[in-house]
CSV table of C-alpha atoms in Angstrom, one decimal:
chain,number,residue,atom,x,y,z
A,1,MET,CA,-16.9,15.5,12.3
A,2,LYS,CA,-16.6,11.8,10.9
A,3,LYS,CA,-12.9,10.7,11.0
A,4,ILE,CA,-11.4,8.5,7.8
A,5,LEU,CA,-8.3,6.3,9.5
A,6,LEU,CA,-5.6,5.5,7.4
A,7,ASP,CA,-2.8,3.8,9.1
A,8,ALA,CA,-0.1,3.8,6.5
A,9,ARG,CA,3.0,2.8,8.9
A,10,GLU,CA,3.4,-0.4,7.5
A,11,MET,CA,2.3,0.1,3.9
A,12,GLU,CA,4.7,0.1,0.9
A,13,HIS,CA,4.9,3.5,-1.3
A,14,PRO,CA,2.9,5.0,-3.1
A,15,ILE,CA,0.0,2.5,-1.5
A,16,PRO,CA,-0.5,5.5,1.3
A,17,LEU,CA,-0.7,8.3,-1.5
A,18,GLN,CA,-3.1,5.9,-3.8
A,19,LEU,CA,-5.3,5.4,-0.7
A,20,SER,CA,-5.2,8.9,0.6
A,21,LEU,CA,-6.1,10.6,-2.8
A,22,SER,CA,-9.2,8.2,-3.4
A,23,TYR,CA,-10.5,9.3,-0.1
A,24,LEU,CA,-9.7,12.6,-0.7
A,25,GLN,CA,-11.6,12.6,-4.1
A,26,SER,CA,-14.9,11.0,-2.5
A,27,MET,CA,-14.9,12.4,0.9
A,28,GLY,CA,-17.7,14.9,1.6
A,29,SER,CA,-18.4,17.6,4.2
A,30,GLY,CA,-18.2,16.8,7.7
A,31,GLU,CA,-15.4,14.1,7.1
A,32,PHE,CA,-11.7,14.6,7.5
A,33,LEU,CA,-8.6,12.0,6.6
A,34,TYR,CA,-6.3,11.4,9.6
A,35,MET,CA,-3.4,9.3,8.0
A,36,ILE,CA,-0.4,8.0,10.1
A,37,HIS,CA,2.6,7.4,8.5
A,38,ARG,CA,6.6,6.8,9.1
A,39,LYS,CA,7.3,9.8,6.5
A,40,ASN,CA,6.1,13.3,6.0
A,41,PRO,CA,4.2,12.5,2.8
A,42,ILE,CA,4.9,15.9,1.0
A,43,PRO,CA,3.3,15.3,-2.4
A,44,LEU,CA,-0.1,14.8,-0.2
A,45,ILE,CA,0.5,17.9,1.6
A,46,GLU,CA,1.3,19.8,-1.8
A,47,ILE,CA,-2.1,18.3,-3.2
A,48,ALA,CA,-3.9,19.7,-0.2
A,49,LYS,CA,-2.3,23.2,-0.7
A,50,GLU,CA,-3.3,23.3,-4.2
A,51,LYS,CA,-6.6,22.5,-3.7
A,52,LYS,CA,-7.1,24.8,-0.8
A,53,TYR,CA,-8.0,22.2,1.6
A,54,SER,CA,-7.5,22.6,5.5
A,55,TYR,CA,-4.4,20.4,6.7
A,56,LEU,CA,-2.5,19.7,9.8
A,57,VAL,CA,1.0,17.8,9.7
A,58,LYS,CA,2.3,16.7,13.4
A,59,ASN,CA,5.7,14.7,13.9
A,60,HIS,CA,5.4,12.7,17.4
A,61,ASN,CA,7.8,10.3,18.2
A,62,ASP,CA,9.0,9.9,14.5
A,63,THR,CA,5.5,9.4,13.3
A,64,TRP,CA,3.7,11.7,11.2
A,65,HIS,CA,0.0,12.6,11.8
A,66,ILE,CA,-1.5,14.3,8.9
A,67,LEU,CA,-5.2,15.4,9.0
A,68,ILE,CA,-6.8,16.8,5.6
A,69,SER,CA,-10.5,18.2,5.4
A,70,LYS,CA,-12.2,19.9,2.4
A,71,GLU,CA,-13.7,22.3,4.8
A,72,SER,CA,-11.9,25.7,5.2
A,73,GLY,CA,-11.7,27.2,8.5
A,74,ILE,CA,-11.7,24.1,10.7
A,75,ASP,CA,-9.2,23.8,13.5
A,76,LEU,CA,-7.4,20.3,13.4
A,77,GLU,CA,-5.4,20.8,16.3
A,78,ASP,CA,-8.5,19.8,18.2
A,79,LEU,CA,-9.1,16.6,16.2
A,80,VAL,CA,-5.4,15.5,16.1
A,81,ASP,CA,-4.6,12.4,18.6
A,82,VAL,CA,-1.1,13.4,20.2
B,1,MET,CA,8.0,9.5,-4.1
B,2,PHE,CA,8.6,11.6,-1.0
B,3,SER,CA,11.1,14.4,-0.3
B,4,GLN,CA,11.9,15.7,3.1
B,5,GLY,CA,12.3,19.1,1.5
B,6,GLY,CA,9.4,21.2,0.1
B,7,LEU,CA,8.0,20.6,-3.3
B,8,SER,CA,5.5,21.6,-5.4
B,9,LEU,CA,3.7,19.1,-7.7
B,10,GLU,CA,4.0,21.9,-10.6
B,11,GLN,CA,7.9,21.2,-10.2
B,12,ALA,CA,7.5,17.5,-10.8
B,13,PRO,CA,8.4,16.8,-14.5
B,14,PRO,CA,5.9,15.9,-17.2
B,15,ILE,CA,5.7,12.2,-17.6
B,16,SER,CA,7.0,12.6,-21.3
B,17,VAL,CA,10.4,13.7,-19.6
B,18,VAL,CA,11.2,10.7,-18.0
B,19,LEU,CA,9.7,8.1,-20.6
B,20,ARG,CA,11.2,9.4,-23.5
B,21,PHE,CA,14.7,8.4,-21.8
B,22,PHE,CA,13.4,4.7,-20.8
B,23,ILE,CA,12.2,4.3,-23.9
B,24,THR,CA,15.5,5.0,-25.6
B,25,GLY,CA,17.2,3.2,-23.2
B,26,SER,CA,15.3,0.2,-23.9
B,27,ILE,CA,15.7,0.8,-27.7
B,28,PHE,CA,19.7,0.8,-27.2
B,29,GLY,CA,19.2,-2.4,-25.3
B,30,VAL,CA,17.4,-4.1,-28.1
B,31,LEU,CA,20.3,-2.5,-30.5
B,32,LEU,CA,23.1,-4.0,-27.9
B,33,SER,CA,21.5,-7.4,-28.1
B,34,LEU,CA,21.3,-7.4,-32.2
B,35,PHE,CA,24.7,-6.1,-32.5
B,36,ILE,CA,26.0,-8.9,-29.9
B,37,LEU,CA,24.2,-11.4,-31.7
B,38,PHE,CA,25.5,-9.8,-35.4
B,39,ASN,CA,29.1,-10.0,-34.5
B,40,SER,CA,28.9,-13.4,-33.5
B,41,PHE,CA,28.4,-14.5,-37.1
B,42,TYR,CA,30.5,-11.5,-38.8
B,43,GLN,CA,33.2,-10.5,-36.1
B,44,LEU,CA,34.6,-6.9,-36.1
B,45,PRO,CA,38.2,-6.4,-35.1
B,46,LEU,CA,38.3,-7.0,-30.9
B,47,PHE,CA,38.9,-3.5,-30.0
B,48,SER,CA,35.9,-2.3,-32.2
B,49,SER,CA,33.5,-4.9,-31.1
B,50,HIS,CA,34.5,-4.3,-27.1
B,51,ILE,CA,34.4,-0.7,-27.1
B,52,ILE,CA,31.1,-0.6,-29.3
B,53,LEU,CA,29.2,-2.9,-27.0
B,54,VAL,CA,30.7,-1.4,-23.6
B,55,HIS,CA,29.4,2.3,-24.9
B,56,LEU,CA,26.3,1.1,-26.2
B,57,LEU,CA,25.7,-0.5,-22.6
B,58,GLY,CA,27.2,2.2,-20.9
B,59,LEU,CA,25.9,5.1,-22.9
B,60,GLY,CA,22.8,3.9,-24.9
B,61,VAL,CA,21.3,1.9,-22.0
B,62,MET,CA,22.4,2.8,-18.5
B,63,ALA,CA,22.9,6.8,-19.0
B,64,SER,CA,19.5,7.1,-21.0
B,65,PHE,CA,17.8,4.7,-18.1
B,66,MET,CA,19.5,6.8,-15.2
B,67,PHE,CA,19.0,10.5,-17.0
B,68,GLY,CA,15.5,9.8,-17.2
B,69,ALA,CA,15.4,8.3,-13.3
B,70,MET,CA,17.4,11.2,-12.4
B,71,PHE,CA,15.0,14.0,-14.2
B,72,GLN,CA,12.4,12.4,-12.1
B,73,MET,CA,13.8,11.7,-8.9
B,74,LEU,CA,16.1,15.1,-8.5
B,75,PRO,CA,12.6,16.8,-7.8
B,76,VAL,CA,11.2,14.5,-5.6
B,77,ILE,CA,14.3,12.9,-3.9
B,78,ALA,CA,16.8,16.0,-3.4
B,79,GLY,CA,14.1,18.6,-3.5
B,80,VAL,CA,16.0,20.0,-6.9
B,81,VAL,CA,13.9,21.9,-9.4
B,82,ILE,CA,14.8,22.0,-13.0
B,83,LYS,CA,13.3,24.7,-14.8
B,84,ILE,CA,11.8,24.2,-18.1
B,85,PRO,CA,12.3,20.2,-17.9
B,86,THR,CA,10.6,19.4,-21.0
B,87,LYS,CA,13.1,21.4,-23.2
B,88,LYS,CA,16.0,20.4,-21.5
B,89,ALA,CA,14.9,16.9,-21.5
B,90,LEU,CA,14.5,17.2,-25.2
B,91,ILE,CA,18.0,18.9,-26.1
B,92,ALA,CA,19.9,16.2,-23.7
B,93,HIS,CA,17.9,13.1,-25.4
B,94,ILE,CA,18.5,14.4,-29.1
B,95,LEU,CA,22.4,15.1,-28.2
B,96,LEU,CA,22.4,11.4,-26.6
B,97,SER,CA,20.9,9.6,-29.2
B,98,VAL,CA,22.6,11.3,-32.0
B,99,GLY,CA,26.0,11.3,-30.3
B,100,ILE,CA,25.9,7.6,-29.3
B,101,LEU,CA,25.2,6.8,-33.0
B,102,LEU,CA,28.1,8.8,-34.0
B,103,GLN,CA,30.5,7.5,-31.5
B,104,ILE,CA,29.4,4.1,-32.2
B,105,THR,CA,29.8,4.5,-36.1
B,106,ALA,CA,33.4,6.3,-35.1
B,107,PHE,CA,34.6,3.5,-33.6
B,108,SER,CA,33.6,1.0,-36.5
B,109,THR,CA,34.9,2.8,-39.0
B,110,SER,CA,38.2,5.0,-37.3
B,111,ASN,CA,36.7,7.9,-39.4
B,112,SER,CA,38.6,11.1,-37.5
B,113,TYR,CA,35.9,13.4,-38.3
B,114,LEU,CA,33.3,10.9,-36.6
B,115,TYR,CA,35.3,11.2,-33.8
B,116,LEU,CA,35.3,14.8,-33.9
B,117,PHE,CA,31.6,15.0,-34.1
B,118,ALA,CA,31.0,12.6,-31.6
B,119,SER,CA,33.3,14.3,-28.9
B,120,ILE,CA,31.5,17.7,-29.7
B,121,ILE,CA,28.0,16.2,-29.4
B,122,LEU,CA,27.9,13.5,-27.1
B,123,GLY,CA,30.4,15.0,-24.9
B,124,GLY,CA,28.5,18.4,-25.3
B,125,GLY,CA,25.1,16.6,-24.9
B,126,LEU,CA,26.3,14.6,-21.5
B,127,LEU,CA,28.2,17.5,-20.2
B,128,HIS,CA,25.0,19.8,-20.6
B,129,THR,CA,23.1,17.4,-19.0
B,130,SER,CA,25.2,16.5,-16.2
B,131,THR,CA,26.3,19.7,-15.0
B,132,LEU,CA,22.8,21.3,-15.2
B,133,MET,CA,22.3,18.2,-12.7
B,134,PHE,CA,25.5,19.4,-10.8
B,135,LYS,CA,24.5,22.9,-10.5
B,136,GLU,CA,21.1,22.5,-9.0
B,137,LEU,CA,22.5,19.7,-6.4
B,138,ILE,CA,25.2,21.9,-5.6
B,139,LYS,CA,22.8,24.8,-4.3
B,140,ILE,CA,21.2,22.4,-1.8
B,141,LYS,CA,21.9,23.5,1.8
B,142,ASP,CA,20.5,20.6,3.6
B,143,HIS,CA,21.7,17.5,2.1
B,144,SER,CA,20.2,13.9,2.5
B,145,SER,CA,22.4,11.2,2.3
B,146,SER,CA,20.5,10.8,-1.3
B,147,SER,CA,21.1,14.1,-2.8
B,148,LYS,CA,24.9,14.0,-1.5
B,149,GLY,CA,25.3,10.5,-2.9
B,150,MET,CA,23.9,12.1,-6.3
B,151,LEU,CA,26.5,14.8,-6.5
B,152,PHE,CA,29.2,12.5,-6.0
B,153,ALA,CA,27.7,10.0,-8.9
B,154,ILE,CA,27.3,13.1,-11.2
B,155,SER,CA,30.5,14.5,-10.2
B,156,SER,CA,32.1,11.2,-11.3
B,157,PHE,CA,29.9,11.4,-14.6
B,158,ILE,CA,31.5,14.7,-15.0
B,159,ILE,CA,34.8,13.4,-14.8
B,160,THR,CA,34.1,10.4,-16.9
B,161,ILE,CA,32.6,12.3,-19.6
B,162,LEU,CA,35.8,14.8,-19.7
B,163,LEU,CA,38.3,11.9,-20.2
B,164,GLY,CA,36.1,10.4,-22.8
B,165,ILE,CA,36.2,13.4,-24.8
B,166,VAL,CA,40.0,13.7,-24.3
B,167,MET,CA,40.4,9.7,-25.6
B,168,LEU,CA,37.8,10.5,-28.5
B,169,LEU,CA,39.7,13.4,-29.7
B,170,THR,CA,43.2,11.4,-29.2
B,171,LEU,CA,41.6,8.4,-31.3
B,172,GLY,CA,40.6,10.9,-34.0
B,173,GLY,CA,44.1,12.4,-34.3
B,174,TYR,CA,43.3,15.8,-32.7
B,175,LEU,CA,45.1,15.4,-29.4
B,176,ASP,CA,48.3,13.9,-28.5
B,177,MET,CA,47.8,12.1,-25.5
B,178,PRO,CA,50.6,10.2,-23.8
B,179,TYR,CA,48.7,8.7,-20.9
B,180,LEU,CA,46.2,7.2,-22.9
B,181,LEU,CA,46.1,3.6,-21.1
B,182,GLU,CA,46.0,5.2,-17.5
B,183,LEU,CA,43.3,7.7,-18.5
B,184,ARG,CA,41.1,4.8,-20.1
B,185,GLU,CA,41.4,3.3,-16.8
B,186,ILE,CA,40.4,6.0,-14.8
B,187,HIS,CA,37.5,6.9,-17.5
B,188,TYR,CA,36.0,3.6,-16.9
B,189,SER,CA,36.8,3.3,-13.0
B,190,PHE,CA,34.7,6.6,-12.3
B,191,ALA,CA,31.9,5.6,-15.2
B,192,ILE,CA,31.2,1.9,-13.5
B,193,PHE,CA,32.2,2.5,-9.9
B,194,GLY,CA,31.4,6.3,-9.6
B,195,TRP,CA,28.5,7.1,-11.7
B,196,VAL,CA,26.6,3.9,-11.9
B,197,THR,CA,27.1,2.4,-8.6
B,198,LEU,CA,27.4,5.3,-6.5
B,199,LEU,CA,24.0,6.5,-8.3
B,200,ILE,CA,22.5,3.1,-7.4
B,201,ILE,CA,23.7,3.4,-3.6
B,202,ALA,CA,22.2,6.9,-3.3
B,203,ILE,CA,18.8,6.2,-4.9
B,204,SER,CA,19.0,2.7,-2.7
B,205,PHE,CA,19.2,4.6,0.7
B,206,GLN,CA,15.8,6.5,0.1
B,207,VAL,CA,13.9,4.0,-1.9
B,208,ILE,CA,14.8,0.5,0.0
B,209,GLU,CA,13.2,1.7,3.1
B,210,MET,CA,10.1,3.5,1.2
B,211,PHE,CA,9.4,0.9,-1.2
B,212,PHE,CA,9.8,-2.3,0.7
B,213,VAL,CA,9.2,-0.7,4.3
B,214,THR,CA,12.6,-2.2,5.8
B,215,PRO,CA,14.2,-0.8,8.6
B,216,LYS,CA,16.6,2.2,7.8
B,217,TYR,CA,20.4,1.5,6.4
B,218,PRO,CA,22.7,2.0,9.4
B,219,ASN,CA,23.7,5.7,9.9
B,220,ILE,CA,27.5,5.4,9.6
B,221,MET,CA,26.6,3.9,6.1
B,222,THR,CA,24.4,6.6,4.8
B,223,LYS,CA,26.7,9.2,6.2
B,224,TYR,CA,30.2,7.9,5.1
B,225,LEU,CA,29.9,5.0,2.4
B,226,ILE,CA,29.7,7.1,-0.6
B,227,ILE,CA,32.0,9.9,0.3
B,228,THR,CA,34.8,7.3,0.9
B,229,LEU,CA,34.3,5.4,-1.9
B,230,PHE,CA,34.6,8.2,-4.2
B,231,MET,CA,37.8,9.2,-2.4
B,232,LEU,CA,39.2,6.0,-3.1
B,233,LEU,CA,38.4,6.6,-6.6
B,234,VAL,CA,40.0,9.7,-6.6
B,235,ILE,CA,43.3,8.2,-4.5
B,236,LYS,CA,43.4,5.2,-7.2
B,237,SER,CA,43.5,7.7,-10.4
B,238,ILE,CA,46.4,9.4,-8.6
B,239,LEU,CA,48.1,6.0,-8.3
B,240,ILE,CA,47.4,4.7,-11.7
B,241,PHE,CA,49.1,8.2,-12.9
B,242,ARG,CA,52.2,7.4,-10.9
B,243,SER,CA,52.4,4.1,-12.1
B,244,ILE,CA,51.8,2.5,-8.3
B,245,ASP,CA,49.7,-0.5,-7.7
B,246,THR,CA,46.1,-0.2,-6.7
B,247,ILE,CA,45.4,-3.6,-5.2
B,248,LEU,CA,44.8,-2.2,-1.6
B,249,ILE,CA,42.5,0.3,-2.9
B,250,ASP,CA,40.8,-2.2,-4.8
B,251,ILE,CA,40.3,-4.8,-2.1
B,252,VAL,CA,39.0,-1.8,0.3
B,253,PHE,CA,36.9,-0.5,-2.1
B,254,SER,CA,35.4,-4.0,-3.0
B,255,SER,CA,35.0,-5.0,0.5
B,256,LEU,CA,32.8,-1.9,1.2
B,257,LEU,CA,30.8,-2.5,-1.7
B,258,ILE,CA,30.2,-6.4,-0.3
B,259,ILE,CA,29.1,-4.8,3.2
B,260,TYR,CA,26.9,-2.5,1.4
B,261,ALA,CA,25.2,-5.1,-0.8
B,262,GLY,CA,24.9,-7.5,2.3
B,263,VAL,CA,23.4,-4.8,4.2
B,264,THR,CA,20.9,-4.3,1.6
B,265,LEU,CA,20.1,-7.8,1.4
B,266,HIS,CA,19.6,-8.0,5.3
B,267,ARG,CA,17.3,-4.9,5.1
B,268,LEU,CA,15.3,-6.8,2.3
B,269,TYR,CA,15.0,-9.9,4.4
B,270,ARG,CA,13.8,-7.8,7.5
B,271,ARG,CA,10.9,-6.1,5.2
B,272,ARG,CA,8.0,-5.6,7.8
B,273,ARG,CA,5.3,-6.5,5.2
B,274,PRO,CA,6.5,-8.5,2.6
B,275,THR,CA,4.1,-8.8,-0.3
B,276,VAL,CA,4.9,-10.7,-3.8
B,277,ASP,CA,6.7,-8.0,-5.9
B,278,GLY,CA,8.8,-8.5,-8.6
B,279,SER,CA,11.1,-5.4,-8.1
B,280,VAL,CA,12.4,-6.8,-5.1
B,281,TRP,CA,13.5,-9.7,-6.8
B,282,PHE,CA,15.4,-7.6,-9.0
B,283,TRP,CA,17.0,-5.8,-6.2
B,284,ARG,CA,18.2,-9.1,-4.3
B,285,PHE,CA,19.5,-10.7,-7.6
B,286,GLY,CA,21.3,-7.5,-8.2
B,287,MET,CA,22.9,-7.1,-5.0
B,288,GLY,CA,23.8,-11.2,-5.1
B,289,LEU,CA,25.6,-10.3,-8.4
B,290,LEU,CA,27.3,-7.5,-7.2
B,291,ILE,CA,28.7,-9.7,-4.6
B,292,VAL,CA,29.4,-12.1,-7.0
B,293,SER,CA,31.1,-9.8,-9.2
B,294,LEU,CA,33.6,-8.0,-6.6
B,295,SER,CA,34.1,-11.3,-4.9
B,296,SER,CA,35.6,-12.7,-8.4
B,297,PHE,CA,37.6,-9.6,-9.0
B,298,PHE,CA,40.9,-10.8,-7.7
B,299,ILE,CA,40.7,-14.0,-9.7
B,300,ASP,CA,42.0,-13.6,-13.5
B,301,ASP,CA,40.4,-16.8,-14.5
B,302,LEU,CA,37.3,-15.4,-13.3
B,303,ARG,CA,37.1,-12.2,-15.2
B,304,ALA,CA,34.4,-12.7,-17.5
B,305,ILE,CA,32.0,-13.4,-14.2
B,306,THR,CA,33.2,-10.3,-13.0
B,307,TYR,CA,32.1,-8.5,-15.7
B,308,ILE,CA,29.0,-10.3,-16.6
B,309,SER,CA,27.7,-10.1,-13.0
B,310,PHE,CA,28.2,-6.4,-12.8
B,311,ILE,CA,26.5,-5.6,-15.8
B,312,GLY,CA,23.5,-8.1,-14.5
B,313,PHE,CA,23.7,-6.1,-11.0
B,314,ALA,CA,23.5,-2.6,-12.6
B,315,LEU,CA,20.6,-3.9,-15.3
B,316,SER,CA,18.5,-5.6,-12.4
B,317,ILE,CA,18.5,-2.3,-10.3
B,318,VAL,CA,17.4,-0.4,-13.6
B,319,PHE,CA,14.7,-2.8,-14.0
B,320,ALA,CA,13.5,-2.6,-10.5
B,321,MET,CA,13.4,1.0,-10.6
B,322,VAL,CA,11.7,1.3,-13.7
B,323,TYR,CA,8.8,-1.1,-12.7
B,324,LYS,CA,8.4,1.4,-9.8
B,325,ILE,CA,8.7,4.6,-11.3
B,326,VAL,CA,6.5,3.8,-14.8
B,327,PRO,CA,3.3,2.7,-13.2
B,328,PHE,CA,3.9,5.4,-10.2
B,329,LEU,CA,3.9,8.3,-12.8
B,330,VAL,CA,1.2,7.2,-15.1
B,331,TRP,CA,-1.1,6.9,-11.9
B,332,PHE,CA,0.0,9.8,-10.2
B,333,HIS,CA,0.0,12.5,-12.9
B,334,LEU,CA,-3.6,11.3,-14.2
B,335,SER,CA,-4.9,10.9,-11.0
B,336,ASN,CA,-3.5,14.6,-9.8
B,337,GLN,CA,-5.2,15.7,-12.9
B,338,GLY,CA,-8.5,14.7,-11.8
B,339,TYR,CA,-9.0,11.6,-13.8
B,340,MET,CA,-11.3,9.3,-12.2
B,341,GLU,CA,-10.7,6.5,-14.9
B,342,ALA,CA,-6.8,6.9,-13.8
B,343,PRO,CA,-5.4,2.9,-13.5
B,344,MET,CA,-4.1,1.6,-10.4
B,345,MET,CA,-0.3,1.0,-10.6
B,346,HIS,CA,-0.8,-2.6,-11.1
B,347,ASP,CA,-3.1,-2.1,-14.1
B,348,VAL,CA,-0.5,0.0,-15.7
B,349,ILE,CA,2.3,-2.8,-15.6
B,350,HIS,CA,0.8,-5.9,-13.9
B,351,PRO,CA,3.4,-7.4,-11.3
B,352,LYS,CA,3.0,-10.9,-13.0
B,353,ARG,CA,4.5,-9.0,-16.1
B,354,VAL,CA,7.4,-7.9,-14.0
B,355,LYS,CA,7.9,-11.3,-12.8
B,356,ILE,CA,8.1,-12.8,-15.9
B,357,HIS,CA,10.6,-10.3,-17.1
B,358,PHE,CA,12.6,-11.3,-13.7
B,359,PHE,CA,12.8,-14.9,-14.7
B,360,VAL,CA,14.0,-14.0,-18.4
B,361,HIS,CA,16.4,-11.7,-16.6
B,362,LEU,CA,17.5,-14.8,-14.3
B,363,ALA,CA,17.9,-17.1,-17.2
B,364,LEU,CA,20.1,-14.7,-19.3
B,365,PHE,CA,22.6,-13.9,-16.6
B,366,THR,CA,22.4,-17.6,-15.3
B,367,LEU,CA,23.7,-18.6,-19.1
B,368,LEU,CA,26.0,-16.0,-19.6
B,369,ILE,CA,27.8,-17.1,-16.2
B,370,ILE,CA,27.3,-20.9,-17.2
B,371,ASN,CA,28.8,-19.9,-20.8
B,372,SER,CA,31.7,-18.0,-19.4
B,373,PHE,CA,33.0,-21.4,-18.2
B,374,PHE,CA,32.3,-23.8,-21.5
B,375,ASN,CA,31.7,-20.9,-24.7
B,376,PHE,CA,29.5,-22.6,-26.3
B,377,LEU,CA,28.4,-20.8,-29.3
B,378,ILE,CA,25.1,-22.0,-29.4
B,379,VAL,CA,24.5,-21.2,-25.6
B,380,TYR,CA,26.0,-17.9,-26.6
B,381,ILE,CA,23.3,-17.4,-29.5
B,382,ILE,CA,20.7,-18.4,-27.1
B,383,SER,CA,21.6,-16.1,-24.4
B,384,ASN,CA,21.5,-13.4,-26.8
B,385,ILE,CA,18.2,-13.7,-27.9
B,386,VAL,CA,17.1,-14.1,-24.3
B,387,LEU,CA,18.7,-10.7,-24.2
B,388,THR,CA,16.8,-9.2,-26.8
B,389,LEU,CA,13.5,-10.7,-25.4
B,390,SER,CA,14.8,-8.8,-22.0
B,391,PHE,CA,14.9,-5.4,-23.5
B,392,SER,CA,11.8,-6.0,-25.7
B,393,TRP,CA,9.8,-6.9,-23.1
B,394,ILE,CA,10.7,-3.8,-20.9
B,395,LEU,CA,10.2,-1.6,-24.2
B,396,TYR,CA,6.7,-3.0,-25.0
B,397,HIS,CA,5.6,-2.3,-21.2
B,398,ILE,CA,6.9,1.0,-21.1
B,399,VAL,CA,5.3,2.2,-24.5
B,400,MET,CA,2.0,0.6,-23.4
B,401,ALA,CA,2.0,2.5,-20.1
B,402,ASN,CA,2.8,5.3,-22.1
B,403,ARG,CA,-0.3,4.9,-24.7
B,404,LYS,CA,-2.5,3.9,-21.7
B,405,TYR,CA,-1.6,7.5,-20.3
B,406,TYR,CA,-2.6,9.3,-23.3
B,407,HIS,CA,-5.4,7.3,-24.1
B,408,ILE,CA,-7.1,8.2,-20.7
B,409,GLN,CA,-6.1,11.8,-21.3
B,410,ARG,CA,-7.9,11.9,-24.6
B,411,SER,CA,-10.9,9.3,-23.8
B,412,PHE,CA,-12.0,11.2,-20.5
B,413,THR,CA,-12.7,14.2,-18.9
B,414,PRO,CA,-11.0,15.1,-15.5
B,415,ILE,CA,-13.0,15.8,-12.5
B,416,LYS,CA,-12.3,19.1,-10.3
B,417,TRP,CA,-11.5,17.8,-7.0
């Protein structure tokens, strides 16, 4: 799986959402978005839910790790870095 | 716009819900500036002109913008769902707009029927909307500092509205209220320091860190500031009724607000990745004016500066929020609907346009503050022309953003993604 890394910890709202939606719209199979954020990006997760994408959200030391893939049935736990 | 609670995108209000209030607020702003200009040539009696001016600003401009912002922010900041928002916003919008016009006509003509109609339509409309929001906010089990702050702000607004209705009915001759002066002081204390100030503080706790990547506010401030200010307002009201001097309460209240403004300025100074952004200038200027307003509050000779700088504070924050919310909504709704042609935020309202407005706003309040010392008619007229320009500028950009949104919806086909 090819990782598209988006470190949004120092980005002003809503740049992380803009970039992640742009990646998700153009993302192909065999790719996944790996976003690191200082907040839990609820709107992005809701979009992933509505589109029936696979997603994983983990909070580690007050930093959020969000993984999203268009492929269903993928185990994102194996791909998270924490 | 993030919430720490759950939120489905379907619960986010349609763009029209928010923009209708923002457009109305801007139109009332233009009307306000034209009224001031008109009044400099054909002076209405002092009571009428002051009270019209205050209500055009407080309800026409501030309440319109703040209702629009609340309809947008309650779902995304507080996780509150307002069901059928389009219909509810339409009712609120019509009653508010018609009610304000009726109220202003009542103030200028002193017609008792108009006072009655204004109290029913405006009072009813405002109560309908604010209790609707209050009922949703009170249901929240796990409050954030922002949602709790919004609850206190809305509670203050409900108190303001109820007192306003009583006063309108008294002015119309339908009630015989012996404590009218005391009620008036409590009415505007809750309006200015409860509704407007508490709402701005509540929103700032969430958006300053989120929009500008700043350190968080101190916990003690987010936990206790708003409730303390609200309690001080309640105590002040009791003292007013008992004819006891409120100077001590005023000093504590002002000091707390000055500390808040200082902390906010400090947060903005410590932005982790400072980029040029007109809205951050509005926030900084607004906080600076809040400090000026409260510092001059206790000096009678500077009373005009107190009022002018407080208005400048509130309008600065309103403009800062509008320039963030409107481009975000246009981009977010189109993008989520699958329009690849959705403009990026800076294509909806370019940051340069925001900066131009900031300089107009800066010039306006500099002129108004300087002229409070000299009172030159020509400066007064120029500042009112600048005020007209300021509201026309924001009105134009909201209308253009709205047009851009519908143009893209009409002209392109969304993709499924």
